[in-house]
XYZ file of C-alpha atoms in Angstrom:
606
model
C 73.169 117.424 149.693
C 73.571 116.633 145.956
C 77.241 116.900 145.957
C 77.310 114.860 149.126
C 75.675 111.667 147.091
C 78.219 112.498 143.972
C 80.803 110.113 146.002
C 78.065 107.431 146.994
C 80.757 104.937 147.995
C 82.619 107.182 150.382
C 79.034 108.375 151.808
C 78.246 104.031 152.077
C 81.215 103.516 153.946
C 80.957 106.546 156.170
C 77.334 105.177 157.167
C 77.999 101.051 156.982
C 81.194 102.354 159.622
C 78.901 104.737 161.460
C 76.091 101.829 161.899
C 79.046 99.264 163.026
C 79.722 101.847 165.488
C 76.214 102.028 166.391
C 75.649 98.037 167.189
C 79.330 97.775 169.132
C 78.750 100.768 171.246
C 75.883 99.111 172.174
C 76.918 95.857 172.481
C 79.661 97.138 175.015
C 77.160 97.812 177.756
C 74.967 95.047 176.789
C 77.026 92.793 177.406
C 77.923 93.555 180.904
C 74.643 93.320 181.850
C 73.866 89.598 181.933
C 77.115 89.568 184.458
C 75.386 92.579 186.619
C 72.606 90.729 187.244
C 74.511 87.666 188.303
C 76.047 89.208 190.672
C 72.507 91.299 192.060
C 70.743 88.116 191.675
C 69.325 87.221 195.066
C 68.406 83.910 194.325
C 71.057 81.080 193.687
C 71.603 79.871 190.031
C 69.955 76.173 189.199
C 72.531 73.232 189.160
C 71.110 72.239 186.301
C 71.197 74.511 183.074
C 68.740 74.038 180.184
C 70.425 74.847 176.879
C 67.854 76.953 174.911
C 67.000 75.858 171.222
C 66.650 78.023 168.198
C 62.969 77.245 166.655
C 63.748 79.727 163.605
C 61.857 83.156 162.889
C 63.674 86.693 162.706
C 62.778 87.796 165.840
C 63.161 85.009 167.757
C 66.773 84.460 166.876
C 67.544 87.817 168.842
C 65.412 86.410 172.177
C 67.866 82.927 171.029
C 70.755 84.713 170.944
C 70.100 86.561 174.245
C 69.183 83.235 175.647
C 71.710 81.359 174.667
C 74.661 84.352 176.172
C 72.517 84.046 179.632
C 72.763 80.222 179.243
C 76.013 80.686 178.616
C 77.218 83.769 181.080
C 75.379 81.280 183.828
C 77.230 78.386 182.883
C 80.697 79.924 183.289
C 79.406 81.736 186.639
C 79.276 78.076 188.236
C 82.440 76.836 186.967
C 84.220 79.372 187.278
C 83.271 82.937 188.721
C 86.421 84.735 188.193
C 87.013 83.250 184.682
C 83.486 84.420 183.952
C 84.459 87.954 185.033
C 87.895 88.360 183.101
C 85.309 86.814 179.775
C 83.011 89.433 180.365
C 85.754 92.246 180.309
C 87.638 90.929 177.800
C 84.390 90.685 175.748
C 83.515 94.358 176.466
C 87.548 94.862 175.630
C 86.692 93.885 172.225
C 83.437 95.574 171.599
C 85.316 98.813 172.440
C 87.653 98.230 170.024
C 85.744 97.231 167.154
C 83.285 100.397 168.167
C 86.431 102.376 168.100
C 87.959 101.172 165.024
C 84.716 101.699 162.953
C 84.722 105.233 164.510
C 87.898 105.723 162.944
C 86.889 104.414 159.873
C 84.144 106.828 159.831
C 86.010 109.202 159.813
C 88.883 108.172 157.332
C 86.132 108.047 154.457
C 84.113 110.821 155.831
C 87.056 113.031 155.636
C 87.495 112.606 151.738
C 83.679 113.002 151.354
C 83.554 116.800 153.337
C 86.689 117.794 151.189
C 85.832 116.388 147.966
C 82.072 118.233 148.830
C 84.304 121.627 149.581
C 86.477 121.366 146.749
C 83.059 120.987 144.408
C 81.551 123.805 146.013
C 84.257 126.145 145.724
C 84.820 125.064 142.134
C 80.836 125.589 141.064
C 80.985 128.772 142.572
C 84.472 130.171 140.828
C 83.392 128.545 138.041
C 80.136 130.434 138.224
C 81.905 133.404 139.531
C 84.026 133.644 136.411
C 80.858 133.245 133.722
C 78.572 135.579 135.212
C 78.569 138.872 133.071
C 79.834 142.129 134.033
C 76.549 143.760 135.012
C 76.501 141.199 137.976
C 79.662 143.052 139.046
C 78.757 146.807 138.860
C 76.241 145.747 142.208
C 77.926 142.878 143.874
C 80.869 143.201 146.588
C 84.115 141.534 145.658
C 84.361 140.838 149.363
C 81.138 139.129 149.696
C 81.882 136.827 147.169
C 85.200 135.903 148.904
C 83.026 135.263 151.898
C 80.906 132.913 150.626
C 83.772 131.008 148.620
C 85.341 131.109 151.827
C 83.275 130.939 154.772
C 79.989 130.076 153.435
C 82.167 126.746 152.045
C 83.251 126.370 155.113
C 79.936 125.432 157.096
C 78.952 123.363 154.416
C 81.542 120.908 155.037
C 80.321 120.674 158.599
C 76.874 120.051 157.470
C 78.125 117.200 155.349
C 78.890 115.839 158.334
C 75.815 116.726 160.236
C 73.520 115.059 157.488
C 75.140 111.728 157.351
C 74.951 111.584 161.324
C 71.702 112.948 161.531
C 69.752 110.642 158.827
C 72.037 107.416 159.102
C 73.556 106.862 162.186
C 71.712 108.802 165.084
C 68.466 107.384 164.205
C 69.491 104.000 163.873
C 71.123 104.589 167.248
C 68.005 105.579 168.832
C 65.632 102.755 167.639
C 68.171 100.307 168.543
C 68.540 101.445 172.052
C 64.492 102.232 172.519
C 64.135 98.723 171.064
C 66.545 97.471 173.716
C 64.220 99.709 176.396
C 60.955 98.762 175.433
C 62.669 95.158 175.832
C 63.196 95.581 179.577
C 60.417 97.670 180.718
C 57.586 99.123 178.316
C 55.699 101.478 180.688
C 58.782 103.166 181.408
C 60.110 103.932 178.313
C 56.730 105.483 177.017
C 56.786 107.548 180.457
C 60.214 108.460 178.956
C 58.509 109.221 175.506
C 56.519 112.091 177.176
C 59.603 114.057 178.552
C 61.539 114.091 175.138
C 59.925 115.571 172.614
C 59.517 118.459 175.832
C 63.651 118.716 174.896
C 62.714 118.180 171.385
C 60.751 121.169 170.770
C 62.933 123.491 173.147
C 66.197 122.320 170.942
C 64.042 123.242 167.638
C 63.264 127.000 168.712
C 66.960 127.511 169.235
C 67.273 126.138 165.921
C 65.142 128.400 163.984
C 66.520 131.406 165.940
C 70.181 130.262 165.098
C 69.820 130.333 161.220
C 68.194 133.941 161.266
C 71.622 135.061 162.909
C 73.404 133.065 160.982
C 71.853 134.569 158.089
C 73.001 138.137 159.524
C 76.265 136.971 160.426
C 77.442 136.034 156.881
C 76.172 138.819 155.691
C 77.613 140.976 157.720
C 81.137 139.592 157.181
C 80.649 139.548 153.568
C 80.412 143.839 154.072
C 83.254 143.589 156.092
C 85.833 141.759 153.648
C 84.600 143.905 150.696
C 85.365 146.802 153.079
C 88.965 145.058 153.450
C 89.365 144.901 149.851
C 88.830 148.159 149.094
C 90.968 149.717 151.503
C 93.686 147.552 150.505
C 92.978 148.156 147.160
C 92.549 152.337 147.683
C 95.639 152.563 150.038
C 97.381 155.029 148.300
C 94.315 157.314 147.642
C 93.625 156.843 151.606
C 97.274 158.420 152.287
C 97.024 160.709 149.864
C 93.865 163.124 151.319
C 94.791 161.620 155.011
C 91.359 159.323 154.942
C 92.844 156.778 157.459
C 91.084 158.020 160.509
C 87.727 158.102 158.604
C 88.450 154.741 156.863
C 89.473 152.948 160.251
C 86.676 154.717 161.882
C 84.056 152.511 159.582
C 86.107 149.494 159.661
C 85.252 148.904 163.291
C 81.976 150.145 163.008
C 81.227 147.217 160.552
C 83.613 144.948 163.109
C 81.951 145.765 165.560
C 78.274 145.179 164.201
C 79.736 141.451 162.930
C 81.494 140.723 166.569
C 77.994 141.235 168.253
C 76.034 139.116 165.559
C 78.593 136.214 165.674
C 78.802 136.659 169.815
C 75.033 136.105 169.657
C 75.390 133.505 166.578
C 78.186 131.626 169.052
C 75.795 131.834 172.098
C 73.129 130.132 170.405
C 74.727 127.995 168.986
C 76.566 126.837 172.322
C 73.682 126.855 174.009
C 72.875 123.280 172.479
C 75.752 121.349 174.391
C 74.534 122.560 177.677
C 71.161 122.761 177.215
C 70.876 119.199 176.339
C 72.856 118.015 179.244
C 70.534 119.925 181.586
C 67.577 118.359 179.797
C 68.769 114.793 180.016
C 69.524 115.074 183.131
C 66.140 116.485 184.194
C 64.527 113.403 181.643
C 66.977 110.798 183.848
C 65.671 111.836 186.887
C 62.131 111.943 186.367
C 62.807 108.547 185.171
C 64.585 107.341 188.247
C 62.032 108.392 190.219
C 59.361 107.056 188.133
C 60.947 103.495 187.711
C 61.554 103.632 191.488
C 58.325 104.256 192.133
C 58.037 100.677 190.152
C 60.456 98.707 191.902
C 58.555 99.988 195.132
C 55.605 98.579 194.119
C 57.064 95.861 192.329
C 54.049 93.476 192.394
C 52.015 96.250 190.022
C 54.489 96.877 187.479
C 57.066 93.608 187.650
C 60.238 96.157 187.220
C 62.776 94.559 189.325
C 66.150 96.447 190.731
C 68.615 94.688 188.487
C 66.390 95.351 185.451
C 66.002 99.415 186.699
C 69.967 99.140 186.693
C 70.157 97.559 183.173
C 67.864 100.314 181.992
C 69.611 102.772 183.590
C 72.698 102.218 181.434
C 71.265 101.494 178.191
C 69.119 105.371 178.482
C 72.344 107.165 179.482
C 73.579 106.293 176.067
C 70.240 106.575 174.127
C 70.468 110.623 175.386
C 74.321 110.438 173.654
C 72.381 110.001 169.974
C 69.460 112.421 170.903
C 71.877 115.205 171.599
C 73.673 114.131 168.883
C 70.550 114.286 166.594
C 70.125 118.148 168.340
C 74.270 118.994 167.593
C 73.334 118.201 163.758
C 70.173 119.887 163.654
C 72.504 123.153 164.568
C 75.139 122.548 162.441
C 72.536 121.885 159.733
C 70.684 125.198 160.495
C 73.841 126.507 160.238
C 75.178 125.454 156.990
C 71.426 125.583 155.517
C 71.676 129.474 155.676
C 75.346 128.905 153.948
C 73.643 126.868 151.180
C 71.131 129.668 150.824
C 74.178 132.349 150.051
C 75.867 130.129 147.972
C 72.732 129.268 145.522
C 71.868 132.986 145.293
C 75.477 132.514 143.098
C 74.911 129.839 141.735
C 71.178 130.451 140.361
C 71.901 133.853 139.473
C 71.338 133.979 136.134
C 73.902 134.300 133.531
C 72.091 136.512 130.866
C 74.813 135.897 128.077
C 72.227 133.528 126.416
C 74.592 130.729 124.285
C 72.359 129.495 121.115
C 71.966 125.542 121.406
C 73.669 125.316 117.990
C 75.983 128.381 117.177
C 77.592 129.275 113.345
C 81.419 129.165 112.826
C 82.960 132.964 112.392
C 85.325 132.510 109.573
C 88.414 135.194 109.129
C 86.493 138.846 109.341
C 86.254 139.720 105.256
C 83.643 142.703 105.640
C 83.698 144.309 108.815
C 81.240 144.902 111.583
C 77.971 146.692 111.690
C 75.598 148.027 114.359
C 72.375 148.134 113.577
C 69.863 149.992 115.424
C 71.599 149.204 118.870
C 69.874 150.349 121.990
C 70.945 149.033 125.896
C 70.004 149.783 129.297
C 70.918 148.827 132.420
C 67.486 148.474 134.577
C 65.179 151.468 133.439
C 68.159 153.628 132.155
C 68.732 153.685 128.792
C 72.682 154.154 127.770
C 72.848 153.653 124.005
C 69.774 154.433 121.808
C 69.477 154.056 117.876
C 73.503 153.687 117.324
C 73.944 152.876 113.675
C 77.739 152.493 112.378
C 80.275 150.324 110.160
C 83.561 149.299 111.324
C 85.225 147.829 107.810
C 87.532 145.520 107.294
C 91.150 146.692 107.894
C 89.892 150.588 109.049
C 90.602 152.159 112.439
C 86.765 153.577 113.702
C 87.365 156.177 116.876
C 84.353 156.800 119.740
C 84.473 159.946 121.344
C 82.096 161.956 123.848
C 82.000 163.587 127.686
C 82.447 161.021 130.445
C 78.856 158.836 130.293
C 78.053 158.958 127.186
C 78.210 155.543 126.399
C 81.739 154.717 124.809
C 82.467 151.995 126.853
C 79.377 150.268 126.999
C 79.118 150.320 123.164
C 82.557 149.036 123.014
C 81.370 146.109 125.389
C 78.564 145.096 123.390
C 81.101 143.492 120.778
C 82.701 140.679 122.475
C 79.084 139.935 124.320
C 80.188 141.212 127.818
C 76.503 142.698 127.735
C 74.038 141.327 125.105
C 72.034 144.745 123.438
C 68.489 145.187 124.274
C 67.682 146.174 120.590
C 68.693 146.020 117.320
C 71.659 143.504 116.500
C 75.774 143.777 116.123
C 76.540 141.544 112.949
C 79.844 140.167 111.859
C 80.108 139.602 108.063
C 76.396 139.828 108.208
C 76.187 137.098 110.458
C 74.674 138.513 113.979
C 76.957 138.002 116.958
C 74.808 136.131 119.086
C 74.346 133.098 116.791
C 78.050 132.419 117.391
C 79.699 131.034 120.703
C 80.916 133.163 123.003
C 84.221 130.825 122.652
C 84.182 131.897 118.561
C 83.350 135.049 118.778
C 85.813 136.296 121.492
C 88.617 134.432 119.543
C 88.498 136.932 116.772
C 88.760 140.422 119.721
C 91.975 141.532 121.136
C 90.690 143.725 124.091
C 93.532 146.695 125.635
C 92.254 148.769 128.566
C 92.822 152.034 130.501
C 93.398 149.732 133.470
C 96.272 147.303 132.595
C 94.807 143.841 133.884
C 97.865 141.524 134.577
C 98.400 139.026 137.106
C 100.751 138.097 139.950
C 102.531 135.651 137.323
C 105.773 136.094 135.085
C 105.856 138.620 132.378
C 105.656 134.958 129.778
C 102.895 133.654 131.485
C 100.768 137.200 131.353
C 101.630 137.774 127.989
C 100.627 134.207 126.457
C 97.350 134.600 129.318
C 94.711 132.490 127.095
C 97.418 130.612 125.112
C 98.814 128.555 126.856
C 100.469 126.118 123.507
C 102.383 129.801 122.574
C 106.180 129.283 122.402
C 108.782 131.420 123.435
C 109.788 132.673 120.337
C 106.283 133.971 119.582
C 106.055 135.224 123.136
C 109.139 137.675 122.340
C 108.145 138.615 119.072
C 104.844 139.969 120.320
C 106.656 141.971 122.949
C 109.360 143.054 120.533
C 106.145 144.417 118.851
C 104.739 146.006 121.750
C 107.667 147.917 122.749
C 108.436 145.847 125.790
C 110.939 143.223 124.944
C 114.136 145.916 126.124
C 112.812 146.668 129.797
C 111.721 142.716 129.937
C 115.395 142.019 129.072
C 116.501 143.862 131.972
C 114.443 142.649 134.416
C 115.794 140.280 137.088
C 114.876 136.947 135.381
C 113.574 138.582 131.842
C 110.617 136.672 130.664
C 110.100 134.470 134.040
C 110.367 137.310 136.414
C 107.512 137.480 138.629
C 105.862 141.134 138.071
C 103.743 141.087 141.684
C 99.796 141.284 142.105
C 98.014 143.167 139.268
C 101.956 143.772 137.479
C 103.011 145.873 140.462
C 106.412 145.624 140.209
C 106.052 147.296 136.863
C 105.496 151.011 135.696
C 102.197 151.965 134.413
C 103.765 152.302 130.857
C 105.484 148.848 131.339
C 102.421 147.425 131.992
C 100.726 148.641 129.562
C 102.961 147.122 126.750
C 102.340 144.105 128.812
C 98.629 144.215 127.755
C 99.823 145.287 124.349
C 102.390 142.159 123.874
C 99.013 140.074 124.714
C 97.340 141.119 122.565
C 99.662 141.099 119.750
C 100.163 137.474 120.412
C 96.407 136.529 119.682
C 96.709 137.907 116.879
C 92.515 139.232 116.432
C 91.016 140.011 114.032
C 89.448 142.937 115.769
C 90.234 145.365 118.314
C 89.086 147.418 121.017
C 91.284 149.860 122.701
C 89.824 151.113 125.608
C 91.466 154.526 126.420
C 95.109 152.376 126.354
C 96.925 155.787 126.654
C 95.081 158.342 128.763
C 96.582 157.118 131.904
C 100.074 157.388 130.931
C 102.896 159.998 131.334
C 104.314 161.572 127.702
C 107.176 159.192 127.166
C 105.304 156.261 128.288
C 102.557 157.803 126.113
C 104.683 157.712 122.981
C 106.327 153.917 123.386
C 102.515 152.962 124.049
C 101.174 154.877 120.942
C 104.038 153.574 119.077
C 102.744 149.850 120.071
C 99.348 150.556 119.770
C 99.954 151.346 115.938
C 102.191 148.408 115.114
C 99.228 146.263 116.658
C 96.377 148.556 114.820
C 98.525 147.412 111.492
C 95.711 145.511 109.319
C 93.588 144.797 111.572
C 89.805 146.345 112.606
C 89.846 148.848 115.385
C 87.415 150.388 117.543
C 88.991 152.625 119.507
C 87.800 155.065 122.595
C 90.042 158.316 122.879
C 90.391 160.352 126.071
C 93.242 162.167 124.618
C 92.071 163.028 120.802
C 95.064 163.611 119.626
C 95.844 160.139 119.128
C 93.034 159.322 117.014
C 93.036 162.240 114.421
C 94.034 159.331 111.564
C 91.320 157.804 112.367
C 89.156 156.323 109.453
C 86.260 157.461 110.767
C 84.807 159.432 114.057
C 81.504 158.724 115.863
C 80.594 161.662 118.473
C 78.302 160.750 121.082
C 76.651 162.134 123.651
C 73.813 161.151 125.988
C 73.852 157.248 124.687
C 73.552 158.658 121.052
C 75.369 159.468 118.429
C 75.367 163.251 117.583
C 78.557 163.418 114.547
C 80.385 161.346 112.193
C 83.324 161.872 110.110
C 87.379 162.489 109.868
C 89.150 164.849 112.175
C 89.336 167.445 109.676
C 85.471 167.001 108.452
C 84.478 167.677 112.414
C 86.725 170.344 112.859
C 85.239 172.358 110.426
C 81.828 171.921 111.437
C 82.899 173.727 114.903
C 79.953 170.806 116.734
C 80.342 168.723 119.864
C 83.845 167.313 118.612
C 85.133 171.104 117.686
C 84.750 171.600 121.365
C 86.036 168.513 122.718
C 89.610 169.111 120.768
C 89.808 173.111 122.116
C 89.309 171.957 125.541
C 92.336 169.540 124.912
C 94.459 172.926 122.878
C 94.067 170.968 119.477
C 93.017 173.342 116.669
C 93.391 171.682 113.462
């Protein structure tokens, strides 16, 4: 509802338009009525009309104004019958229009409101999406984000709708046609008061019940996109060891579980529309045989046929707002359990903590230090008691079995986790009195996994630049190794390269990430096993890169393949979250420990 009342002037005119087509509706069957009972009246009209006078007071310039149109109405019946019947239709003519054109106009602003609502919803929540740290990723679904970005989004825009109809213009609705009830005949409408808060009540139950499957519905199709993702995502790994049968065999077992929880969600919510019309029309007979009960023994309750008529008329359309009232409640319920998905996002909280008035990081002069880092994630500890210096300018090497920590430590740097103890300082200063902003400015980042996206090569290589000119754009790839197989692409620099680089080799690719990160020109950098998924010659252009880019600069690097790191400046072992060795390649070899065995599993011997 908050980002409904953001656009209060579109949200104005969608009620001042609804309420105009509140008062004209009405007015279109009001205003036959006076002519109805003309023509029912058994009695012949006076020759002699008294014009009625306005005495002031609120309410009694309604009862004036009602007067005067009878006055009126009665008038033109004497004159002139058939001239008073083409008034009367032409009259109604005109209140249908103006109902209809305010309708229309209704819609015109309330159809800026629901998409300007959408597009804020979807941006808060990609927004959010995009700031929430990593450790929100290693448990959520890709796939159930989607779904609520997509479908989630999706039912709130309906209940944008449903709230301005349900607080503005249904309940005006109703008190203007009860007021128009209690009017004609006061012991009927309260009889009528007893049968609908009977529908009331039913309508709420299916309410209630609707949301709870709702609630399982979304759900459920959040499972079954993520499911979607990571088929399409694993599709070569799924031909490869001839998983299709097993994989398609659980995709409509999750299908099949949402199909029967949005059946069951439809049903309910269906059941409204028909429901409602089986309820009025149960409420409109009881009333017509209650009010002709009345007109039977009209000397008791002074109800008279043309007045049963006129109320007649006026309650079909005061059951039009009820059930509209009941339609909103629904769509409410439903995009209620929406909102409820959607601020489990957007209250999750961010844990990257930003201090309220962060330090400027100058150019690095010193280097990096750890100091007493330790980091979990939940009860488990991963890194305990890591102590190390990365100096200026030198090239520091993690190494260790699969788990022991190398990427986590490496992550710790640019703030994708914040440590649990101890402190990472830059120059002294510690990193988290800096901006995340500042402090990521100074990191070039390369991975095993070579993140590009379905852009052109320029665009993926100047990827957080966006003021980098062409010229630079080539020199960093010249540096990388990749400007001669860019060249010879289709459209060089501006050729598309596909979702996640696709059209690209893994080595291409890689030079890609490379080219990037030669163009930010960091003052630090973490290479991320950048080689260990590459084929020899790839391996060699990449290596190649890697050490123009390594030129001068601070490095923290994490080798699968230690052969590439045996000029390192310095080697931390770990193992089990801790660090078990330090020293050069030919200090650890000769100490035949942890990293002794690490380079004879690989052949390396000295």
């Amino acid at each position: 509802y908050r980002y409904t009342f953001q656009y209060k002037w579109n949200a104005i005119a969608v009620i001042v338009f609804n309420l105009s087509f509140v008062i004209f509706n009405l007015l279109s069957f009001v205003l036959f009525i006076p002519f109805l009972q003309l023509i029912f009246e058994e009695t012949k009209l006076p020759e002699t009309l008294v014009r009625p006078i306005y005495e002031g007071g609120f309410t009694e310039f309604f009862l004036y104004l009602q007067d005067y149109y009878n006055y009126f109405m009665q008038k033109m019946v004497l004159q002139s019958p058939d001239q008073a019947l083409l008034f009367v239709c032409i009259s109604v003519f005109i209140a249908f229009l103006f109902k209809n054109i305010s309708r229309y106009l209704a819609i015109w602003y309330q159809s800026q409101l629901r998409m300007s609502v959408v597009r804020d919803v979807r941006d808060a929540l990609y927004e959010k999406s995009v700031r929430l740290p990593l450790s929100f990723y290693s448990d959520a679904r890709r796939g159930d984000m989607m779904s609520r970005m997509n479908n989630d989004v999706g039912q709130i825009e309906l209940g944008v709708v449903a709230v301005l109809e349900l607080f503005f213009r249904e309940p005006l609705a109703i008190v203007l046609h009860i007021s128009v009830l209690l009017y004609w005949s006061p012991t009927l409408t309260y009889f009528s008061f007893i049968l609908l808060p009977i529908s009331a009540f039913v309508i709420s139950r299916i309410g209630k019940s609707l949301k709870r499957t709702s609630v399982q519905e979304k759900n459920q199709i959040s499972v079954l996109l993520s499911t979607l993702e990571e088929t399409l995502s694993g599709i070569r790994i799924i031909k490869a060891f001839n998983g299709q049968v097993q994989v398609i065999k659980n995709f409509k077992a999750i299908n099949l579980l949402h199909q029967k929880l949005a059946t069951k969600s439809f049903r309910k919510g269906d059941l409204s529309s028909p429901l409602n019309e089986t309820l009025g029309a149960a409420v409109m007979l009881c009333i017509a045989w209650f009010g002709g009960k009345m007109i039977l023994d009209a000397s008791n309750s002074g109800l008279t046929g043309k007045e049963f008529i006129a109320f007649i008329i006026v309650f079909s359309q005061l059951l039009r707002p009820i059930q509209g009232v009941a339609n909103s409640i629904t769509l409410l319920n439903r995009s209620s359990a929406s909102q409820d998905r959607i601020n489990v996002i957007l209250n999750e909280d961010e844990r990257i903590i930003e201090v309220e008035y962060p330090i400027k990081l100058g150019e690095l002069k010193t280097g990096i230090e750890f100091k007493n880092v330790s980091f979990r994630y939940g009860d488990e500890w991963v890194l305990q008691d890591i102590n190390f210096k990365i100096p200026h300018g030198q090239k520091i090497a993690l190494v260790g079995e699969s788990g022991s920590g190398k990427s986590t430590l490496s992550d710790l740097l640019p703030r994708f986790y914040d440590v649990v103890d101890g402190e990472i300082t830059f120059d002294g200063q510690d990193i988290r009195t800096a901006s995340l902003l500042d402090l990521r400015s100074h990191i070039g980042v390369v991975t095993q996994e070579s993140i590009l996206f379905n852009d052109t090569v320029a665009n993926n290589i100047s990827f957080g630049m966006p003021n980098a000119t062409r010229e630079a754009i080539i020199y960093a790839a010249k540096i990388a190794n990749a400007h001669q197989f860019v060249e010879q692409l289709e459209f060089g620099y501006d050729t598309n390269i596909g979702e996640r680089g696709n059209k690209l080799s893994g080595g291409q690719k890689q030079r890609l990430s490379i080219a990037r990160a030669v163009l930010k020109n960091p003052n630090i950098l973490i290479l991320d096993e950048a080689t260990s998924a590459l084929d020899t010659e790839s391996e060699v252009l990449v290596q190649e890169a890697l050490e123009n880019l390594m030129q001068n600069r601070t490095s923290l690097v994490i080798a699968h393949r230690l052969s590439t790191i045996k000029n390192a400046d310095n080697i931390l072992v770990l193992s089990k979250g801790r660090i078990v060795e330090t020293g050069k390649h030919d200090e650890l070899m000769q100490r035949e420990g942890v990293y002794y065995k690490l380079c004879t599993m690989q052949g390396i011997m000295g």
